PDB file of C-alpha atoms in Angstrom:
ATOM      1  CA  MET B   1     -28.883   4.208 -58.920  1.00 41.00           C
ATOM      2  CA  SER B   2     -26.491   5.997 -60.459  1.00 45.00           C
ATOM      3  CA  ILE B   3     -24.548   8.858 -59.994  1.00 45.00           C
ATOM      4  CA  PRO B   4     -23.613  12.000 -61.744  1.00 46.00           C
ATOM      5  CA  PRO B   5     -20.139  12.212 -63.107  1.00 45.00           C
ATOM      6  CA  VAL B   6     -17.654  14.060 -60.748  1.00 46.00           C
ATOM      7  CA  SER B   7     -14.145  15.418 -61.964  1.00 48.00           C
ATOM      8  CA  LEU B   8     -12.178  12.853 -60.471  1.00 59.00           C
ATOM      9  CA  ASN B   9     -10.465   9.841 -62.654  1.00 61.00           C
ATOM     10  CA  LYS B  10     -11.682   5.992 -62.645  1.00 65.00           C
ATOM     11  CA  PRO B  11      -8.553   4.957 -60.017  1.00 64.00           C
ATOM     12  CA  ALA B  12      -9.606   8.117 -57.167  1.00 79.00           C
ATOM     13  CA  ILE B  13     -13.601   6.399 -57.575  1.00 78.00           C
ATOM     14  CA  ASN B  14     -12.365   2.885 -57.072  1.00 85.00           C
ATOM     15  CA  LYS B  15     -10.315   4.164 -54.072  1.00 91.00           C
ATOM     16  CA  GLN B  16     -11.637   1.517 -51.403  1.00 94.00           C
ATOM     17  CA  ALA B  17     -11.492   1.871 -47.295  1.00 97.00           C
ATOM     18  CA  ILE B  18     -12.062  -0.661 -44.659  1.00 96.00           C
ATOM     19  CA  VAL B  19     -15.323  -0.044 -42.994  1.00 97.00           C
ATOM     20  CA  SER B  20     -16.095  -1.068 -39.434  1.00 96.00           C
ATOM     21  CA  GLN B  21     -19.755   0.183 -39.440  1.00 96.00           C
ATOM     22  CA  LEU B  22     -21.791   2.691 -42.053  1.00 97.00           C
ATOM     23  CA  LEU B  23     -24.218   4.705 -40.186  1.00 97.00           C
ATOM     24  CA  PRO B  24     -27.374   6.118 -42.231  1.00 95.00           C
ATOM     25  CA  PHE B  25     -28.372   8.796 -40.326  1.00 95.00           C
ATOM     26  CA  SER B  26     -26.365  10.105 -36.803  1.00 95.00           C
ATOM     27  CA  CYS B  27     -27.440  13.329 -34.881  1.00 94.00           C
ATOM     28  CA  VAL B  28     -24.376  13.182 -32.436  1.00 92.00           C
ATOM     29  CA  ASP B  29     -21.448  12.812 -35.019  1.00 95.00           C
ATOM     30  CA  GLY B  30     -21.034  16.371 -35.911  1.00 95.00           C
ATOM     31  CA  PRO B  31     -23.776  19.230 -36.564  1.00 96.00           C
ATOM     32  CA  GLY B  32     -27.119  17.933 -37.782  1.00 96.00           C
ATOM     33  CA  SER B  33     -28.372  14.791 -39.016  1.00 97.00           C
ATOM     34  CA  ARG B  34     -25.269  12.772 -40.873  1.00 98.00           C
ATOM     35  CA  LEU B  35     -24.135   9.920 -42.567  1.00 98.00           C
ATOM     36  CA  VAL B  36     -21.076   8.541 -40.664  1.00 98.00           C
ATOM     37  CA  LEU B  37     -18.342   5.935 -42.019  1.00 98.00           C
ATOM     38  CA  PHE B  38     -16.771   3.804 -38.648  1.00 98.00           C
ATOM     39  CA  LEU B  39     -12.991   3.195 -40.516  1.00 98.00           C
ATOM     40  CA  GLN B  40     -11.434   0.226 -39.146  1.00 97.00           C
ATOM     41  CA  GLY B  41      -7.834   0.291 -37.759  1.00 96.00           C
ATOM     42  CA  CYS B  42      -6.570   2.662 -35.235  1.00 97.00           C
ATOM     43  CA  ASN B  43      -3.026   4.180 -34.041  1.00 97.00           C
ATOM     44  CA  TYR B  44      -3.528   4.661 -30.833  1.00 97.00           C
ATOM     45  CA  GLN B  45      -4.067   1.609 -27.962  1.00 95.00           C
ATOM     46  CA  CYS B  46      -6.195   3.389 -25.869  1.00 96.00           C
ATOM     47  CA  LYS B  47      -7.008   1.568 -22.488  1.00 96.00           C
ATOM     48  CA  ASN B  48     -10.253   3.426 -22.242  1.00 95.00           C
ATOM     49  CA  CYS B  49     -11.482   2.461 -25.469  1.00 94.00           C
ATOM     50  CA  HIS B  50     -14.619   1.437 -26.036  1.00 92.00           C
ATOM     51  CA  ASN B  51     -14.434  -0.657 -29.461  1.00 92.00           C
ATOM     52  CA  PRO B  52     -10.814  -2.158 -29.292  1.00 92.00           C
ATOM     53  CA  HIS B  53     -12.211  -4.595 -32.053  1.00 93.00           C
ATOM     54  CA  THR B  54     -11.384  -1.098 -34.356  1.00 94.00           C
ATOM     55  CA  ILE B  55      -8.009  -1.000 -33.445  1.00 95.00           C
ATOM     56  CA  GLY B  56      -6.171  -3.830 -35.446  1.00 93.00           C
ATOM     57  CA  LEU B  57      -6.899  -4.876 -38.942  1.00 93.00           C
ATOM     58  CA  CYS B  58      -7.519  -8.691 -39.587  1.00 92.00           C
ATOM     59  CA  ASP B  59      -4.929 -10.531 -40.838  1.00 92.00           C
ATOM     60  CA  ALA B  60      -7.421 -13.504 -41.680  1.00 91.00           C
ATOM     61  CA  CYS B  61      -5.260 -15.792 -39.022  1.00 93.00           C
ATOM     62  CA  GLY B  62      -8.596 -17.744 -39.576  1.00 91.00           C
ATOM     63  CA  ASP B  63      -8.806 -17.966 -35.169  1.00 93.00           C
ATOM     64  CA  CYS B  64     -12.211 -16.730 -35.502  1.00 94.00           C
ATOM     65  CA  ILE B  65     -13.716 -19.161 -37.895  1.00 94.00           C
ATOM     66  CA  ALA B  66     -14.338 -22.454 -35.891  1.00 92.00           C
ATOM     67  CA  THR B  67     -15.920 -20.105 -33.069  1.00 93.00           C
ATOM     68  CA  CYS B  68     -18.662 -18.812 -35.058  1.00 95.00           C
ATOM     69  CA  PRO B  69     -21.775 -20.265 -34.130  1.00 94.00           C
ATOM     70  CA  ASP B  70     -23.508 -18.778 -37.265  1.00 94.00           C
ATOM     71  CA  LYS B  71     -20.847 -20.247 -39.742  1.00 95.00           C
ATOM     72  CA  ALA B  72     -20.631 -16.906 -41.251  1.00 95.00           C
ATOM     73  CA  LEU B  73     -16.786 -16.513 -41.381  1.00 95.00           C
ATOM     74  CA  THR B  74     -15.010 -18.225 -44.319  1.00 94.00           C
ATOM     75  CA  LEU B  75     -11.295 -18.398 -45.866  1.00 93.00           C
ATOM     76  CA  ILE B  76     -11.159 -16.992 -49.208  1.00 91.00           C
ATOM     77  CA  ASN B  77      -8.555 -16.159 -51.539  1.00 89.00           C
ATOM     78  CA  LEU B  78      -8.658 -12.953 -53.079  1.00 81.00           C
ATOM     79  CA  ASN B  79      -6.380 -11.540 -55.451  1.00 81.00           C
ATOM     80  CA  ASN B  80      -3.604 -13.956 -53.812  1.00 84.00           C
ATOM     81  CA  LYS B  81      -4.078 -12.480 -50.410  1.00 87.00           C
ATOM     82  CA  PRO B  82      -6.224 -14.594 -47.863  1.00 90.00           C
ATOM     83  CA  ARG B  83      -9.140 -12.827 -46.639  1.00 90.00           C
ATOM     84  CA  ILE B  84     -12.308 -13.679 -43.706  1.00 92.00           C
ATOM     85  CA  ARG B  85     -15.811 -13.557 -45.811  1.00 92.00           C
ATOM     86  CA  TRP B  86     -18.037 -12.051 -43.791  1.00 93.00           C
ATOM     87  CA  ASP B  87     -21.842 -13.281 -44.248  1.00 93.00           C
ATOM     88  CA  ASN B  88     -23.662 -10.474 -42.808  1.00 92.00           C
ATOM     89  CA  GLU B  89     -27.276 -12.381 -43.661  1.00 93.00           C
ATOM     90  CA  ARG B  90     -26.101 -15.295 -41.659  1.00 95.00           C
ATOM     91  CA  CYS B  91     -24.677 -13.295 -38.378  1.00 96.00           C
ATOM     92  CA  SER B  92     -26.508 -13.047 -35.507  1.00 95.00           C
ATOM     93  CA  GLN B  93     -23.867 -10.186 -33.810  1.00 94.00           C
ATOM     94  CA  CYS B  94     -22.947 -12.344 -31.175  1.00 95.00           C
ATOM     95  CA  ASP B  95     -19.758 -11.163 -31.378  1.00 93.00           C
ATOM     96  CA  THR B  96     -17.747 -14.441 -30.551  1.00 94.00           C
ATOM     97  CA  CYS B  97     -15.250 -13.742 -33.392  1.00 95.00           C
ATOM     98  CA  LEU B  98     -14.550 -10.478 -31.529  1.00 92.00           C
ATOM     99  CA  ALA B  99     -13.466 -11.809 -28.350  1.00 90.00           C
ATOM    100  CA  VAL B 100     -11.367 -14.938 -29.759  1.00 92.00           C
ATOM    101  CA  CYS B 101      -9.123 -12.443 -31.820  1.00 91.00           C
ATOM    102  CA  PRO B 102      -5.818 -12.243 -30.821  1.00 87.00           C
ATOM    103  CA  LYS B 103      -5.469  -8.080 -32.988  1.00 85.00           C
ATOM    104  CA  GLN B 104      -8.255  -6.466 -31.314  1.00 85.00           C
ATOM    105  CA  ALA B 105      -9.399  -6.758 -34.918  1.00 92.00           C
ATOM    106  CA  SER B 106     -12.878  -7.561 -36.567  1.00 94.00           C
ATOM    107  CA  PRO B 107     -13.457 -10.064 -39.811  1.00 93.00           C
ATOM    108  CA  LYS B 108     -16.940  -8.481 -39.680  1.00 94.00           C
ATOM    109  CA  VAL B 109     -15.948  -5.369 -42.103  1.00 94.00           C
ATOM    110  CA  THR B 110     -16.901  -4.298 -45.678  1.00 94.00           C
ATOM    111  CA  HIS B 111     -14.706  -2.504 -47.729  1.00 93.00           C
ATOM    112  CA  TYR B 112     -16.416   0.469 -49.734  1.00 96.00           C
ATOM    113  CA  THR B 113     -15.358   2.089 -52.646  1.00 97.00           C
ATOM    114  CA  VAL B 114     -15.809   5.994 -53.433  1.00 97.00           C
ATOM    115  CA  GLU B 115     -18.031   4.903 -55.577  1.00 96.00           C
ATOM    116  CA  ALA B 116     -20.140   3.175 -53.278  1.00 97.00           C
ATOM    117  CA  ILE B 117     -20.448   5.953 -50.977  1.00 97.00           C
ATOM    118  CA  LEU B 118     -21.492   8.032 -53.409  1.00 97.00           C
ATOM    119  CA  THR B 119     -23.891   6.573 -54.575  1.00 96.00           C
ATOM    120  CA  ILE B 120     -25.334   5.832 -50.846  1.00 97.00           C
ATOM    121  CA  LEU B 121     -24.866   9.360 -50.324  1.00 97.00           C
ATOM    122  CA  HIS B 122     -27.117  10.240 -53.611  1.00 96.00           C
ATOM    123  CA  SER B 123     -29.753   8.322 -52.167  1.00 96.00           C
ATOM    124  CA  GLN B 124     -29.901  10.306 -48.813  1.00 95.00           C
ATOM    125  CA  ARG B 125     -28.996  13.457 -50.017  1.00 96.00           C
ATOM    126  CA  HIS B 126     -32.192  14.939 -49.112  1.00 95.00           C
ATOM    127  CA  PHE B 127     -32.429  13.800 -45.662  1.00 96.00           C
ATOM    128  CA  ILE B 128     -29.062  14.628 -44.235  1.00 97.00           C
ATOM    129  CA  ASN B 129     -26.715  17.684 -43.898  1.00 98.00           C
ATOM    130  CA  GLY B 130     -23.619  15.679 -44.108  1.00 98.00           C
ATOM    131  CA  ILE B 131     -20.962  12.833 -43.815  1.00 98.00           C
ATOM    132  CA  THR B 132     -18.576  12.384 -41.030  1.00 98.00           C
ATOM    133  CA  VAL B 133     -15.531   9.924 -40.840  1.00 98.00           C
ATOM    134  CA  SER B 134     -14.723   8.482 -37.682  1.00 98.00           C
ATOM    135  CA  GLY B 135     -13.035   5.335 -36.832  1.00 95.00           C
ATOM    136  CA  GLY B 136     -10.910   3.670 -35.400  1.00 94.00           C
ATOM    137  CA  GLU B 137      -8.635   6.446 -36.245  1.00 98.00           C
ATOM    138  CA  ALA B 138      -9.867   7.365 -39.947  1.00 97.00           C
ATOM    139  CA  SER B 139      -7.028   9.323 -41.004  1.00 98.00           C
ATOM    140  CA  LEU B 140      -5.371   6.209 -41.330  1.00 98.00           C
ATOM    141  CA  GLN B 141      -7.172   5.636 -44.496  1.00 98.00           C
ATOM    142  CA  LEU B 142      -6.631   9.505 -45.711  1.00 98.00           C
ATOM    143  CA  PRO B 143      -6.363   8.684 -49.795  1.00 97.00           C
ATOM    144  CA  PHE B 144      -9.707   7.084 -49.670  1.00 97.00           C
ATOM    145  CA  ILE B 145     -11.162  10.421 -47.700  1.00 98.00           C
ATOM    146  CA  ILE B 146      -9.061  13.294 -49.705  1.00 97.00           C
ATOM    147  CA  ALA B 147     -11.324  11.302 -52.829  1.00 97.00           C
ATOM    148  CA  LEU B 148     -14.460  11.057 -51.129  1.00 98.00           C
ATOM    149  CA  PHE B 149     -14.703  14.605 -49.955  1.00 98.00           C
ATOM    150  CA  GLN B 150     -12.719  16.066 -53.215  1.00 96.00           C
ATOM    151  CA  ALA B 151     -15.794  13.896 -54.706  1.00 96.00           C
ATOM    152  CA  ILE B 152     -18.611  15.183 -53.068  1.00 97.00           C
ATOM    153  CA  LYS B 153     -17.404  18.955 -53.280  1.00 97.00           C
ATOM    154  CA  ALA B 154     -17.158  18.020 -57.279  1.00 95.00           C
ATOM    155  CA  SER B 155     -21.065  16.489 -57.468  1.00 95.00           C
ATOM    156  CA  LYS B 156     -23.286  19.555 -57.428  1.00 95.00           C
ATOM    157  CA  PRO B 157     -26.306  17.323 -56.051  1.00 96.00           C
ATOM    158  CA  LEU B 158     -23.937  16.394 -53.368  1.00 97.00           C
ATOM    159  CA  SER B 159     -22.194  19.566 -53.114  1.00 95.00           C
ATOM    160  CA  HIS B 160     -24.259  20.893 -49.808  1.00 96.00           C
ATOM    161  CA  LEU B 161     -23.235  18.010 -47.909  1.00 98.00           C
ATOM    162  CA  SER B 162     -20.783  18.936 -45.266  1.00 98.00           C
ATOM    163  CA  CYS B 163     -17.591  16.989 -44.982  1.00 98.00           C
ATOM    164  CA  MET B 164     -16.311  16.718 -41.517  1.00 98.00           C
ATOM    165  CA  LEU B 165     -13.363  14.549 -39.619  1.00 98.00           C
ATOM    166  CA  ASP B 166     -13.639  12.986 -36.787  1.00 98.00           C
ATOM    167  CA  THR B 167      -9.738  12.454 -35.341  1.00 98.00           C
ATOM    168  CA  ASN B 168      -7.526  11.515 -32.444  1.00 98.00           C
ATOM    169  CA  GLY B 169      -5.480  14.374 -33.997  1.00 98.00           C
ATOM    170  CA  SER B 170      -2.573  12.361 -34.789  1.00 98.00           C
ATOM    171  CA  LEU B 171      -1.988  13.416 -38.509  1.00 98.00           C
ATOM    172  CA  SER B 172       0.695  15.118 -39.562  1.00 98.00           C
ATOM    173  CA  LEU B 173       0.677  18.451 -41.035  1.00 98.00           C
ATOM    174  CA  THR B 174       1.342  17.167 -44.364  1.00 98.00           C
ATOM    175  CA  GLY B 175      -1.720  15.512 -44.103  1.00 98.00           C
ATOM    176  CA  TRP B 176      -3.521  18.023 -43.315  1.00 98.00           C
ATOM    177  CA  HIS B 177      -2.707  20.349 -45.744  1.00 98.00           C
ATOM    178  CA  LYS B 178      -3.771  17.823 -48.280  1.00 97.00           C
ATOM    179  CA  LEU B 179      -7.010  17.429 -46.881  1.00 98.00           C
ATOM    180  CA  LEU B 180      -7.884  21.169 -45.622  1.00 98.00           C
ATOM    181  CA  PRO B 181      -9.273  21.966 -49.421  1.00 97.00           C
ATOM    182  CA  PHE B 182     -12.409  19.713 -49.238  1.00 98.00           C
ATOM    183  CA  LEU B 183     -12.573  19.413 -45.363  1.00 98.00           C
ATOM    184  CA  ASP B 184     -15.504  21.265 -43.564  1.00 98.00           C
ATOM    185  CA  GLY B 185     -14.599  20.672 -39.848  1.00 98.00           C
ATOM    186  CA  ALA B 186     -12.707  18.195 -37.955  1.00 98.00           C
ATOM    187  CA  MET B 187     -13.727  17.205 -34.020  1.00 98.00           C
ATOM    188  CA  VAL B 188     -10.101  16.182 -32.454  1.00 98.00           C
ATOM    189  CA  ASP B 189      -9.738  14.245 -28.922  1.00 98.00           C
ATOM    190  CA  LEU B 190      -7.649  15.924 -26.576  1.00 98.00           C
ATOM    191  CA  LYS B 191      -7.315  13.060 -24.564  1.00 98.00           C
ATOM    192  CA  ALA B 192      -4.787  14.470 -22.276  1.00 98.00           C
ATOM    193  CA  TRP B 193      -2.908  17.552 -21.336  1.00 98.00           C
ATOM    194  CA  GLN B 194       0.234  16.196 -20.289  1.00 98.00           C
ATOM    195  CA  GLN B 195       2.527  13.713 -22.282  1.00 97.00           C
ATOM    196  CA  ASP B 196       2.607  10.990 -19.568  1.00 97.00           C
ATOM    197  CA  THR B 197      -0.620  11.234 -18.667  1.00 98.00           C
ATOM    198  CA  HIS B 198      -1.640  10.987 -22.413  1.00 98.00           C
ATOM    199  CA  ARG B 199       0.882   8.587 -23.017  1.00 98.00           C
ATOM    200  CA  TYR B 200      -0.143   6.353 -20.052  1.00 97.00           C
ATOM    201  CA  ILE B 201      -3.416   6.391 -21.446  1.00 98.00           C
ATOM    202  CA  THR B 202      -3.063   6.215 -25.356  1.00 97.00           C
ATOM    203  CA  GLY B 203       0.510   4.713 -25.737  1.00 97.00           C
ATOM    204  CA  ARG B 204       1.361   7.667 -27.810  1.00 97.00           C
ATOM    205  CA  ASP B 205       2.668  11.405 -27.194  1.00 96.00           C
ATOM    206  CA  ASN B 206       0.370  14.245 -27.924  1.00 97.00           C
ATOM    207  CA  HIS B 207       2.159  16.681 -29.654  1.00 97.00           C
ATOM    208  CA  ALA B 208       1.236  16.038 -32.841  1.00 98.00           C
ATOM    209  CA  VAL B 209      -2.295  16.333 -31.497  1.00 98.00           C
ATOM    210  CA  PHE B 210      -1.677  20.231 -30.169  1.00 98.00           C
ATOM    211  CA  LYS B 211      -0.269  20.611 -33.803  1.00 98.00           C
ATOM    212  CA  SER B 212      -3.329  19.323 -35.431  1.00 98.00           C
ATOM    213  CA  ILE B 213      -5.386  21.270 -33.249  1.00 98.00           C
ATOM    214  CA  GLN B 214      -3.590  24.780 -33.805  1.00 98.00           C
ATOM    215  CA  LEU B 215      -3.682  24.325 -37.496  1.00 98.00           C
ATOM    216  CA  LEU B 216      -7.236  23.618 -37.675  1.00 98.00           C
ATOM    217  CA  ALA B 217      -8.095  26.729 -35.242  1.00 98.00           C
ATOM    218  CA  GLN B 218      -5.985  28.697 -37.573  1.00 97.00           C
ATOM    219  CA  GLN B 219      -7.768  27.275 -41.027  1.00 97.00           C
ATOM    220  CA  GLN B 220     -11.107  28.014 -39.091  1.00 97.00           C
ATOM    221  CA  LYS B 221     -11.868  24.258 -39.769  1.00 98.00           C
ATOM    222  CA  LEU B 222     -11.826  22.733 -35.701  1.00 98.00           C
ATOM    223  CA  TYR B 223     -15.290  22.479 -35.197  1.00 98.00           C
ATOM    224  CA  GLU B 224     -14.957  20.400 -31.483  1.00 98.00           C
ATOM    225  CA  VAL B 225     -12.380  19.631 -29.006  1.00 98.00           C
ATOM    226  CA  ARG B 226     -13.458  16.877 -27.177  1.00 98.00           C
ATOM    227  CA  LEU B 227     -12.426  16.286 -23.286  1.00 98.00           C
ATOM    228  CA  LEU B 228     -13.306  12.758 -22.170  1.00 97.00           C
ATOM    229  CA  HIS B 229     -13.185  13.121 -18.479  1.00 98.00           C
ATOM    230  CA  ILE B 230     -11.733  10.121 -16.173  1.00 97.00           C
ATOM    231  CA  PRO B 231     -12.249  10.591 -12.563  1.00 97.00           C
ATOM    232  CA  SER B 232      -8.371  10.270 -11.065  1.00 96.00           C
ATOM    233  CA  ILE B 233      -6.894   9.339 -14.591  1.00 97.00           C
ATOM    234  CA  THR B 234      -7.199  12.446 -16.783  1.00 98.00           C
ATOM    235  CA  ASP B 235      -5.188  15.314 -15.782  1.00 98.00           C
ATOM    236  CA  TYR B 236      -7.834  18.115 -17.172  1.00 98.00           C
ATOM    237  CA  GLU B 237      -8.360  19.277 -13.255  1.00 97.00           C
ATOM    238  CA  GLN B 238      -5.157  19.367 -12.144  1.00 97.00           C
ATOM    239  CA  GLU B 239      -3.975  21.294 -15.314  1.00 98.00           C
ATOM    240  CA  ILE B 240      -6.999  23.614 -15.535  1.00 98.00           C
ATOM    241  CA  GLU B 241      -5.342  26.736 -15.549  1.00 98.00           C
ATOM    242  CA  ALA B 242      -3.229  25.753 -18.789  1.00 98.00           C
ATOM    243  CA  LEU B 243      -6.185  24.025 -20.175  1.00 98.00           C
ATOM    244  CA  ALA B 244      -8.328  26.997 -19.818  1.00 98.00           C
ATOM    245  CA  THR B 245      -6.085  29.311 -21.594  1.00 98.00           C
ATOM    246  CA  TYR B 246      -5.324  26.793 -24.552  1.00 98.00           C
ATOM    247  CA  LEU B 247      -8.581  26.518 -25.085  1.00 98.00           C
ATOM    248  CA  LEU B 248      -9.824  30.300 -24.841  1.00 97.00           C
ATOM    249  CA  GLN B 249      -7.281  31.009 -27.885  1.00 96.00           C
ATOM    250  CA  LEU B 250      -8.670  28.519 -30.119  1.00 97.00           C
ATOM    251  CA  GLY B 251     -12.094  31.208 -30.508  1.00 91.00           C
ATOM    252  CA  ALA B 252     -14.653  31.346 -29.294  1.00 89.00           C
ATOM    253  CA  ASP B 253     -16.742  29.187 -32.097  1.00 92.00           C
ATOM    254  CA  THR B 254     -14.737  25.991 -31.224  1.00 96.00           C
ATOM    255  CA  ARG B 255     -17.103  23.790 -29.130  1.00 97.00           C
ATOM    256  CA  VAL B 256     -15.524  22.146 -26.364  1.00 98.00           C
ATOM    257  CA  LYS B 257     -17.794  18.982 -25.381  1.00 98.00           C
ATOM    258  CA  LEU B 258     -17.042  16.737 -22.112  1.00 98.00           C
ATOM    259  CA  ASN B 259     -17.253  13.175 -22.334  1.00 97.00           C
ATOM    260  CA  ALA B 260     -18.171  11.046 -19.515  1.00 96.00           C
ATOM    261  CA  PHE B 261     -16.204   7.881 -19.302  1.00 96.00           C
ATOM    262  CA  HIS B 262     -17.983   4.553 -18.417  1.00 95.00           C
ATOM    263  CA  HIS B 263     -17.333   0.753 -18.451  1.00 93.00           C
ATOM    264  CA  HIS B 264     -19.243  -0.382 -21.734  1.00 91.00           C
ATOM    265  CA  GLY B 265     -17.075  -2.277 -24.014  1.00 89.00           C
ATOM    266  CA  VAL B 266     -13.379  -1.600 -22.299  1.00 91.00           C
ATOM    267  CA  VAL B 267     -11.196  -4.218 -21.132  1.00 90.00           C
ATOM    268  CA  ASP B 268      -8.412  -4.752 -18.521  1.00 91.00           C
ATOM    269  CA  ASP B 269      -7.033  -2.109 -16.432  1.00 93.00           C
ATOM    270  CA  ALA B 270      -9.835   0.310 -17.665  1.00 95.00           C
ATOM    271  CA  LEU B 271     -12.605  -2.499 -15.785  1.00 95.00           C
ATOM    272  CA  THR B 272     -11.063  -0.961 -12.553  1.00 96.00           C
ATOM    273  CA  TRP B 273     -11.296   2.697 -13.870  1.00 97.00           C
ATOM    274  CA  PRO B 274     -13.757   5.072 -11.540  1.00 96.00           C
ATOM    275  CA  SER B 275     -16.829   5.856 -13.876  1.00 96.00           C
ATOM    276  CA  CYS B 276     -17.678   9.808 -14.552  1.00 96.00           C
ATOM    277  CA  THR B 277     -20.788  10.624 -12.736  1.00 96.00           C
ATOM    278  CA  GLN B 278     -22.517  13.767 -13.749  1.00 96.00           C
ATOM    279  CA  THR B 279     -21.247  15.152 -10.509  1.00 97.00           C
ATOM    280  CA  ASP B 280     -17.756  15.216 -12.148  1.00 97.00           C
ATOM    281  CA  ILE B 281     -18.754  16.448 -14.938  1.00 97.00           C
ATOM    282  CA  GLU B 282     -20.561  19.498 -13.809  1.00 97.00           C
ATOM    283  CA  ARG B 283     -17.458  20.377 -11.388  1.00 98.00           C
ATOM    284  CA  LEU B 284     -15.228  19.994 -14.694  1.00 98.00           C
ATOM    285  CA  ALA B 285     -17.607  22.368 -16.446  1.00 98.00           C
ATOM    286  CA  ALA B 286     -17.691  24.407 -13.828  1.00 98.00           C
ATOM    287  CA  LYS B 287     -14.093  24.987 -13.373  1.00 98.00           C
ATOM    288  CA  LEU B 288     -13.617  25.866 -17.465  1.00 98.00           C
ATOM    289  CA  ALA B 289     -16.370  28.211 -17.593  1.00 97.00           C
ATOM    290  CA  LYS B 290     -14.744  30.361 -14.015  1.00 97.00           C
ATOM    291  CA  ARG B 291     -11.725  30.621 -16.360  1.00 97.00           C
ATOM    292  CA  GLY B 292     -13.666  31.782 -19.251  1.00 97.00           C
ATOM    293  CA  VAL B 293     -14.400  28.924 -21.397  1.00 97.00           C
ATOM    294  CA  THR B 294     -18.283  29.222 -22.462  1.00 92.00           C
ATOM    295  CA  ASN B 295     -18.892  27.172 -25.102  1.00 95.00           C
ATOM    296  CA  LEU B 296     -19.215  23.977 -22.983  1.00 97.00           C
ATOM    297  CA  ILE B 297     -21.258  21.035 -24.703  1.00 96.00           C
ATOM    298  CA  LEU B 298     -22.024  18.201 -21.640  1.00 96.00           C
ATOM    299  CA  PRO B 299     -23.289  14.835 -21.929  1.00 91.00           C
ATOM    300  CA  SER B 300     -27.086  14.249 -22.531  1.00 84.00           C
ATOM    301  CA  CYS B 301     -27.247  11.233 -20.459  1.00 80.00           C
ATOM    302  CA  TYR B 302     -25.214   9.454 -18.378  1.00 75.00           C
ATOM    303  CA  ILE B 303     -24.550   5.645 -18.841  1.00 71.00           C
TER     304      ILE B 303
END
């Protein structure tokens, strides 16, 4: 299916992203029904990551090829660079390749151009409210996101679609200012309040996260702040006064989503951490509500 022309030059249309997964429809990644792109690669090393294979980028070392029981992986040369080719038709999704990868990467990725995503969006535009780009950490592929969102806004049949970013908040202010003209909203993870706790969980400090949240709130582009509660690990309850005061400053329209930690997909130390129960979440929610934080979103189910 062809797409209407947009006011972008050919190089912008041809910008590519490394995508770990494309969900045609989702109701949990922003407002309404959305197409979601999960981009490969992350600049955090979260101990609690539920999708650790999305952190690294495949360097075509080839370790996974011999282990694939479906012979769905081959080593090819593309533009004088080695690359693992993944045959989706032959793959049984056993994930053996993910288990043996030394880089927390995945050979099961797809390279999408802006033009290819526009084509998909054009075919689904009557059934979705927008697109969300997630990760990994999506902002690591910022030029692609800017080109994609700009193209959506410039295309009359697609301009009704909202463009959302799901992020860990590590993008620089310079990067945000480049994206803001084409961004409708962002969902940002605040993984811990104190620097030491944040470094322990993610391997990075959270200075950039606070700056990102503040800028997005000022620009009325902060759709949601998310708190992943890990009992005895995260510091939300210990820092409840400061946390609540900060959240109140972001405005009543900003959703505060409480997520419960569970062990699905995690590895190493995080397997020994306690799961977060409904009681844990409700206790945290009650403490925030007592201090005036009202726009709280609690999990619909607990795994």
